[in-house]
Amino acid sequence: MLQEQALLLGVELVILDEAGSPAKQINQNDKHVAGSFKDADKIRELARRCDVLTVEIEHVDTQVLEEIATKGVEVDGKMKKVPVHPSWDTIRLIQDKYLQKEHFSKAGLPVAPQMALETHDVSTLDKVAEAYGFPFMLKARKGSYDGRGNFKVNGTEDYAEAVKFMEGLSIYAEKFLPFQKELAVMVVRTEDDEGNLKDVYPYPAVETLHVDSICTQVVYPPAVPDETYQKARSLASKVIQTLKGRGVYAVEMFLLQDGELVINEVAPRPHNSGHYTMEALPAMSQFRAQLCAILDIFPAATKLQPRVSGAVMLNILGGANPDSHDKLVNMTHQDHDDGVDVFLHLYGKASKPSRKIGHITLTSYSPATDLMAAVQPFADEVSNLRQ
Ligand code: ADP
Ligand code: MG
């Protein structure tokens, strides 16, 4: 999706990933590096071939990114420094969810009460229960995504399983927040060459819906009062002002029963809560914004104004069989006459159960259109896939 925009901007992308990976399938050139994005030597090789480095997953080796950005990488006996966006120290901070939220809390921004856990026994769980009550969350500090790495402790009956879950992991505990809704805002951050903030640009706020901690639906506009909508965008902007590095960031938030907003976590990259921008803001999708920001060509006067009245994004998750999602894909090709457009995106990834292998966005152009009615059969089929 980044490559589609790179073509329009005349920017050459060089990819480090396994040979034939999806990003390389639509971007044939002889500069790609084949290998693991966890291999430091391969990352150095990539840096030799590039003017700027970025990541589309945060679970990367930040030591080697720091080395490349500060000391450089050897090319023909000389050291070449390659800027990394977002900054390697932002990626490092975000990798540790506990430290990430300590950072936001120190900046005066609202996060759920949390505590790092040094020991992983029943008495530690008792201490958490005493502080936060039941239920509470146990979360792996590093390496988690799509709910993997989270464990909800509902009561002492879950202790044995909780102790097993924590084994070998660096863990923190978090107060469970019975939210009304989850909201998310993508934010573009621009900087000058010295790393000084130029500006932040929040996209519209969206509601994100999760099933088993995996995001299944993203809805624009979210059904919240305008005041909450604007507060979410302004909080997200403040969050991103505290970080370093150019690019687009996703800010996930909880909207509590009393209308307060709490930051859940940040992703330092394009994110599924921003996929709707491809149709809703086609002139500046999150992928175009990512390239414009990291190359410092993001037009300062950009208004991130949607061109649709509503948009809903549904993730296509792999089902039990490699072809389980065929019916869902076929539904997107069917004729209909309800004022809604349906856009299919498949990523060229092998299907595995619960893996995000594509998404569908439905858009409407008038508030009179019943977008949610058009979404329903697709949402039903998405949930059938999970059974
Ligand atoms: P991931 O890195 O997998 O996205 P998150 O920490 O964002 O992990 O958690 C995934 C989902 O689990 C959240 O979007 C939310 O639905 C639920 N969740 C996480 N933390 C809490 C919490 N403290 N209170 C209530 N629900 C939570
Ligand atoms: Mg999350």
Tab-separated table of C-alpha atoms in Angstrom, residues 111-365:
chain	number	residue	atom	x	y	z
A	111	VAL	CA	-3.198	6.401	30.865
A	112	ALA	CA	-4.646	3.448	32.812
A	113	PRO	CA	-3.033	2.842	36.226
A	114	GLN	CA	-0.240	0.295	35.707
A	115	MET	CA	2.550	-1.438	37.604
A	116	ALA	CA	5.608	-3.378	36.472
A	117	LEU	CA	5.748	-6.888	37.969
A	118	GLU	CA	9.146	-8.244	39.015
A	119	THR	CA	7.835	-11.528	40.409
A	120	HIS	CA	5.262	-13.761	38.781
A	121	ASP	CA	3.592	-15.623	41.631
A	122	VAL	CA	0.210	-15.708	43.312
A	123	SER	CA	1.173	-13.149	45.966
A	124	THR	CA	2.064	-10.681	43.180
A	125	LEU	CA	-1.361	-11.252	41.639
A	126	ASP	CA	-2.944	-10.635	45.054
A	127	LYS	CA	-1.137	-7.296	45.260
A	128	VAL	CA	-2.474	-6.289	41.844
A	129	ALA	CA	-6.008	-7.380	42.800
A	130	GLU	CA	-5.759	-5.322	45.983
A	131	ALA	CA	-4.687	-2.232	44.040
A	132	TYR	CA	-7.003	-2.518	41.022
A	133	GLY	CA	-9.713	-5.053	41.914
A	134	PHE	CA	-10.971	-7.675	39.426
A	135	PRO	CA	-10.809	-7.952	36.540
A	136	PHE	CA	-7.317	-6.676	35.734
A	137	MET	CA	-5.043	-7.076	32.722
A	138	LEU	CA	-1.630	-8.727	32.570
A	139	LYS	CA	0.335	-7.590	29.557
A	140	ALA	CA	3.657	-8.598	28.054
A	141	ARG	CA	5.775	-5.439	27.960
A	142	LYS	CA	7.247	-6.361	24.573
A	143	GLY	CA	6.449	-8.176	21.345
A	144	SER	CA	2.665	-8.243	21.594
A	145	TYR	CA	0.131	-7.556	18.853
A	146	ASP	CA	-3.485	-8.438	18.033
A	147	GLY	CA	-4.101	-9.284	21.687
A	148	ARG	CA	-1.287	-11.848	21.778
A	149	GLY	CA	0.563	-11.010	24.974
A	150	ASN	CA	-2.531	-9.923	26.944
A	151	PHE	CA	-4.270	-11.919	29.686
A	152	LYS	CA	-7.391	-10.839	31.561
A	153	VAL	CA	-7.577	-12.008	35.173
A	154	ASN	CA	-11.249	-12.209	36.169
A	155	GLY	CA	-10.734	-13.624	39.657
A	156	THR	CA	-8.570	-15.947	41.741
A	157	GLU	CA	-9.852	-18.860	39.630
A	158	ASP	CA	-7.631	-17.533	36.800
A	159	TYR	CA	-4.452	-17.384	38.924
A	160	ALA	CA	-3.001	-20.762	37.898
A	161	GLU	CA	-3.387	-19.934	34.213
A	162	ALA	CA	-2.104	-16.383	34.814
A	163	VAL	CA	1.086	-17.654	36.455
A	164	LYS	CA	1.624	-19.956	33.454
A	165	PHE	CA	1.003	-17.055	31.047
A	166	MET	CA	3.608	-14.856	32.768
A	167	GLU	CA	6.360	-17.501	32.627
A	168	GLY	CA	9.489	-16.204	30.911
A	169	LEU	CA	7.876	-12.863	29.992
A	170	SER	CA	8.552	-9.358	31.171
A	171	ILE	CA	5.097	-8.397	32.462
A	172	TYR	CA	3.152	-5.428	33.748
A	173	ALA	CA	-0.344	-5.201	35.188
A	174	GLU	CA	-2.968	-2.677	34.127
A	175	LYS	CA	-6.280	-1.663	35.615
A	176	PHE	CA	-9.166	-2.955	33.507
A	177	LEU	CA	-11.158	-0.005	32.148
A	178	PRO	CA	-14.799	-0.794	31.323
A	179	PHE	CA	-14.903	1.555	28.361
A	180	GLN	CA	-17.956	2.739	26.377
A	181	LYS	CA	-16.063	2.633	23.116
A	182	GLU	CA	-12.560	2.473	21.722
A	183	LEU	CA	-11.482	5.390	19.548
A	184	ALA	CA	-8.383	5.846	17.418
A	185	VAL	CA	-6.800	8.762	15.598
A	186	MET	CA	-3.967	8.659	13.055
A	187	VAL	CA	-1.609	11.627	13.404
A	188	VAL	CA	0.986	12.879	10.908
A	189	ARG	CA	4.116	14.367	12.509
A	190	THR	CA	6.468	16.605	10.525
A	191	GLU	CA	9.939	17.726	11.645
A	192	ASP	CA	12.841	19.746	10.290
A	193	ASP	CA	16.247	18.119	9.666
A	194	GLU	CA	17.369	18.929	13.216
A	195	GLY	CA	14.469	16.945	14.657
A	196	ASN	CA	12.437	19.977	15.756
A	197	LEU	CA	8.680	19.510	15.580
A	198	LYS	CA	7.136	21.407	12.661
A	199	ASP	CA	3.512	20.353	13.106
A	200	VAL	CA	1.092	17.553	13.845
A	201	TYR	CA	-2.001	16.793	11.740
A	202	PRO	CA	-4.726	14.597	13.200
A	203	TYR	CA	-6.920	12.592	10.842
A	204	PRO	CA	-10.606	12.136	11.754
A	205	ALA	CA	-11.360	10.092	14.870
A	206	VAL	CA	-12.751	6.593	14.312
A	207	GLU	CA	-14.312	3.927	16.484
A	208	THR	CA	-12.447	0.621	16.557
A	209	LEU	CA	-14.223	-2.633	17.427
A	210	HIS	CA	-12.295	-5.638	18.685
A	211	VAL	CA	-13.242	-9.312	18.976
A	212	ASP	CA	-10.860	-11.406	21.081
A	213	SER	CA	-8.544	-8.350	21.118
A	214	ILE	CA	-8.233	-8.326	17.298
A	215	CYS	CA	-9.535	-5.266	15.519
A	216	THR	CA	-12.406	-6.389	13.287
A	217	GLN	CA	-14.105	-3.084	12.359
A	218	VAL	CA	-13.223	0.606	12.095
A	219	VAL	CA	-16.082	3.091	11.827
A	220	TYR	CA	-16.042	6.701	10.635
A	221	PRO	CA	-17.648	8.790	11.966
A	222	PRO	CA	-17.807	7.347	15.465
A	223	ALA	CA	-21.175	7.737	17.243
A	224	VAL	CA	-19.899	10.194	19.872
A	225	PRO	CA	-20.691	13.845	20.669
A	226	ASP	CA	-18.722	16.389	18.647
A	227	GLU	CA	-16.932	17.524	21.797
A	228	THR	CA	-15.598	13.982	22.374
A	229	TYR	CA	-14.662	13.679	18.704
A	230	GLN	CA	-12.562	16.849	18.837
A	231	LYS	CA	-11.107	15.928	22.241
A	232	ALA	CA	-9.879	12.607	20.830
A	233	ARG	CA	-8.102	14.396	17.971
A	234	SER	CA	-6.565	16.944	20.264
A	235	LEU	CA	-5.396	14.322	22.795
A	236	ALA	CA	-3.882	12.229	19.982
A	237	SER	CA	-2.021	15.312	18.703
A	238	LYS	CA	-0.625	15.983	22.176
A	239	VAL	CA	0.528	12.366	22.479
A	240	ILE	CA	2.443	12.560	19.204
A	241	GLN	CA	4.008	15.897	20.149
A	242	THR	CA	5.845	14.044	22.969
A	243	LEU	CA	7.561	11.606	20.546
A	244	LYS	CA	10.446	12.022	18.098
A	245	GLY	CA	10.574	11.349	14.389
A	246	ARG	CA	8.587	12.010	11.250
A	247	GLY	CA	5.748	9.848	10.052
A	248	VAL	CA	2.215	8.706	10.740
A	249	TYR	CA	1.286	7.282	14.112
A	250	ALA	CA	-1.856	5.556	15.402
A	251	VAL	CA	-3.156	6.572	18.823
A	252	GLU	CA	-5.558	4.057	20.422
A	253	MET	CA	-7.821	5.405	23.168
A	254	PHE	CA	-10.536	4.241	25.554
A	255	LEU	CA	-13.648	6.390	25.933
A	256	LEU	CA	-14.797	5.824	29.505
A	257	GLN	CA	-18.393	5.863	30.765
A	258	ASP	CA	-17.963	9.402	32.128
A	259	GLY	CA	-16.775	10.737	28.762
A	260	GLU	CA	-13.093	10.879	29.724
A	261	LEU	CA	-10.463	9.633	27.281
A	262	VAL	CA	-7.490	7.452	28.260
A	263	ILE	CA	-4.582	6.530	25.980
A	264	ASN	CA	-4.294	2.788	25.367
A	265	GLU	CA	-1.246	2.609	23.118
A	266	VAL	CA	0.531	4.100	20.117
A	267	ALA	CA	1.728	2.410	16.915
A	268	PRO	CA	4.580	4.264	15.148
A	269	ARG	CA	3.446	3.446	11.592
A	270	PRO	CA	0.461	3.171	9.263
A	271	HIS	CA	-2.185	1.128	11.074
A	272	ASN	CA	-5.435	-0.690	10.324
A	273	SER	CA	-7.386	2.081	12.053
A	274	GLY	CA	-6.128	4.313	9.187
A	275	HIS	CA	-6.922	2.034	6.227
A	276	TYR	CA	-10.227	3.846	5.653
A	277	THR	CA	-8.190	6.939	4.643
A	278	MET	CA	-7.409	5.268	1.295
A	279	GLU	CA	-11.018	5.904	0.189
A	280	ALA	CA	-12.134	8.575	2.661
A	281	LEU	CA	-9.179	10.934	2.045
A	282	PRO	CA	-7.807	9.679	-1.285
A	283	ALA	CA	-5.646	12.751	-1.831
A	284	MET	CA	-3.750	12.076	1.405
A	285	SER	CA	-4.168	8.489	2.569
A	286	GLN	CA	-2.137	7.368	5.568
A	287	PHE	CA	0.341	5.731	3.156
A	288	ARG	CA	0.908	8.858	1.105
A	289	ALA	CA	1.199	10.833	4.359
A	290	GLN	CA	3.824	8.391	5.650
A	291	LEU	CA	6.002	8.949	2.579
A	292	CYS	CA	5.441	12.712	2.480
A	293	ALA	CA	6.221	13.040	6.177
A	294	ILE	CA	9.418	10.983	6.236
A	295	LEU	CA	10.676	12.722	3.079
A	296	ASP	CA	9.729	16.135	4.533
A	297	ILE	CA	7.478	16.977	1.573
A	298	PHE	CA	4.176	16.942	3.483
A	299	PRO	CA	2.297	20.087	2.333
A	300	ALA	CA	1.990	22.272	5.449
A	301	ALA	CA	-1.505	23.484	4.530
A	302	THR	CA	-2.949	19.974	4.141
A	303	LYS	CA	-6.517	19.700	5.437
A	304	LEU	CA	-7.272	16.141	6.361
A	305	GLN	CA	-10.879	16.509	5.303
A	306	PRO	CA	-12.815	13.319	4.404
A	307	ARG	CA	-14.500	13.103	0.994
A	308	VAL	CA	-17.168	10.679	2.241
A	309	SER	CA	-19.923	10.970	4.816
A	310	GLY	CA	-19.184	7.538	6.253
A	311	ALA	CA	-16.634	4.737	5.952
A	312	VAL	CA	-16.384	1.326	7.590
A	313	MET	CA	-13.302	-0.886	7.342
A	314	LEU	CA	-13.532	-4.622	7.988
A	315	ASN	CA	-10.385	-6.694	8.399
A	316	ILE	CA	-10.316	-9.931	6.412
A	317	LEU	CA	-8.877	-12.487	8.809
A	318	GLY	CA	-7.764	-15.874	7.526
A	319	GLY	CA	-10.194	-18.700	8.347
A	320	ALA	CA	-9.815	-22.422	9.011
A	321	ASN	CA	-8.858	-23.180	5.386
A	322	PRO	CA	-6.726	-21.211	2.902
A	323	ASP	CA	-9.868	-20.474	0.841
A	324	SER	CA	-12.276	-19.804	3.719
A	325	HIS	CA	-12.456	-16.096	2.842
A	326	ASP	CA	-13.479	-16.698	-0.815
A	327	LYS	CA	-17.170	-16.163	-0.074
A	328	LEU	CA	-16.418	-12.806	1.593
A	329	VAL	CA	-14.286	-11.734	-1.359
A	330	ASN	CA	-17.038	-12.727	-3.807
A	331	MET	CA	-19.580	-10.668	-1.863
A	332	THR	CA	-17.535	-7.538	-2.612
A	333	HIS	CA	-18.028	-8.114	-6.362
A	334	GLN	CA	-21.812	-8.338	-6.216
A	335	ASP	CA	-24.074	-5.615	-7.598
A	336	HIS	CA	-26.062	-3.570	-5.147
A	337	ASP	CA	-28.045	-0.397	-5.219
A	338	ASP	CA	-27.859	1.100	-1.740
A	339	GLY	CA	-25.657	4.159	-2.320
A	340	VAL	CA	-22.664	2.418	-0.783
A	341	ASP	CA	-19.350	1.631	-2.501
A	342	VAL	CA	-17.400	-1.474	-1.569
A	343	PHE	CA	-13.609	-1.593	-1.964
A	344	LEU	CA	-11.603	-4.795	-1.661
A	345	HIS	CA	-7.919	-4.864	-0.685
A	346	LEU	CA	-6.029	-8.159	-0.626
A	347	TYR	CA	-2.397	-8.147	0.475
A	348	GLY	CA	-1.002	-11.179	-1.373
A	349	LYS	CA	-0.309	-12.892	1.944
A	350	ALA	CA	-0.766	-16.623	2.569
A	351	SER	CA	-3.931	-17.172	4.603
A	352	LYS	CA	-3.564	-18.457	8.175
A	353	PRO	CA	-6.254	-18.533	10.866
A	354	SER	CA	-6.742	-14.996	12.324
A	355	ARG	CA	-4.016	-13.475	10.158
A	356	LYS	CA	-4.900	-10.104	8.610
A	357	ILE	CA	-4.753	-10.897	4.888
A	358	GLY	CA	-6.760	-7.985	3.510
A	359	HIS	CA	-9.532	-5.550	4.254
A	360	ILE	CA	-12.799	-4.224	2.843
A	361	THR	CA	-13.883	-0.595	3.060
A	362	LEU	CA	-17.494	0.489	2.522
A	363	THR	CA	-18.179	4.165	1.949
A	364	SER	CA	-21.285	6.344	1.767
A	365	TYR	CA	-21.668	9.846	0.405
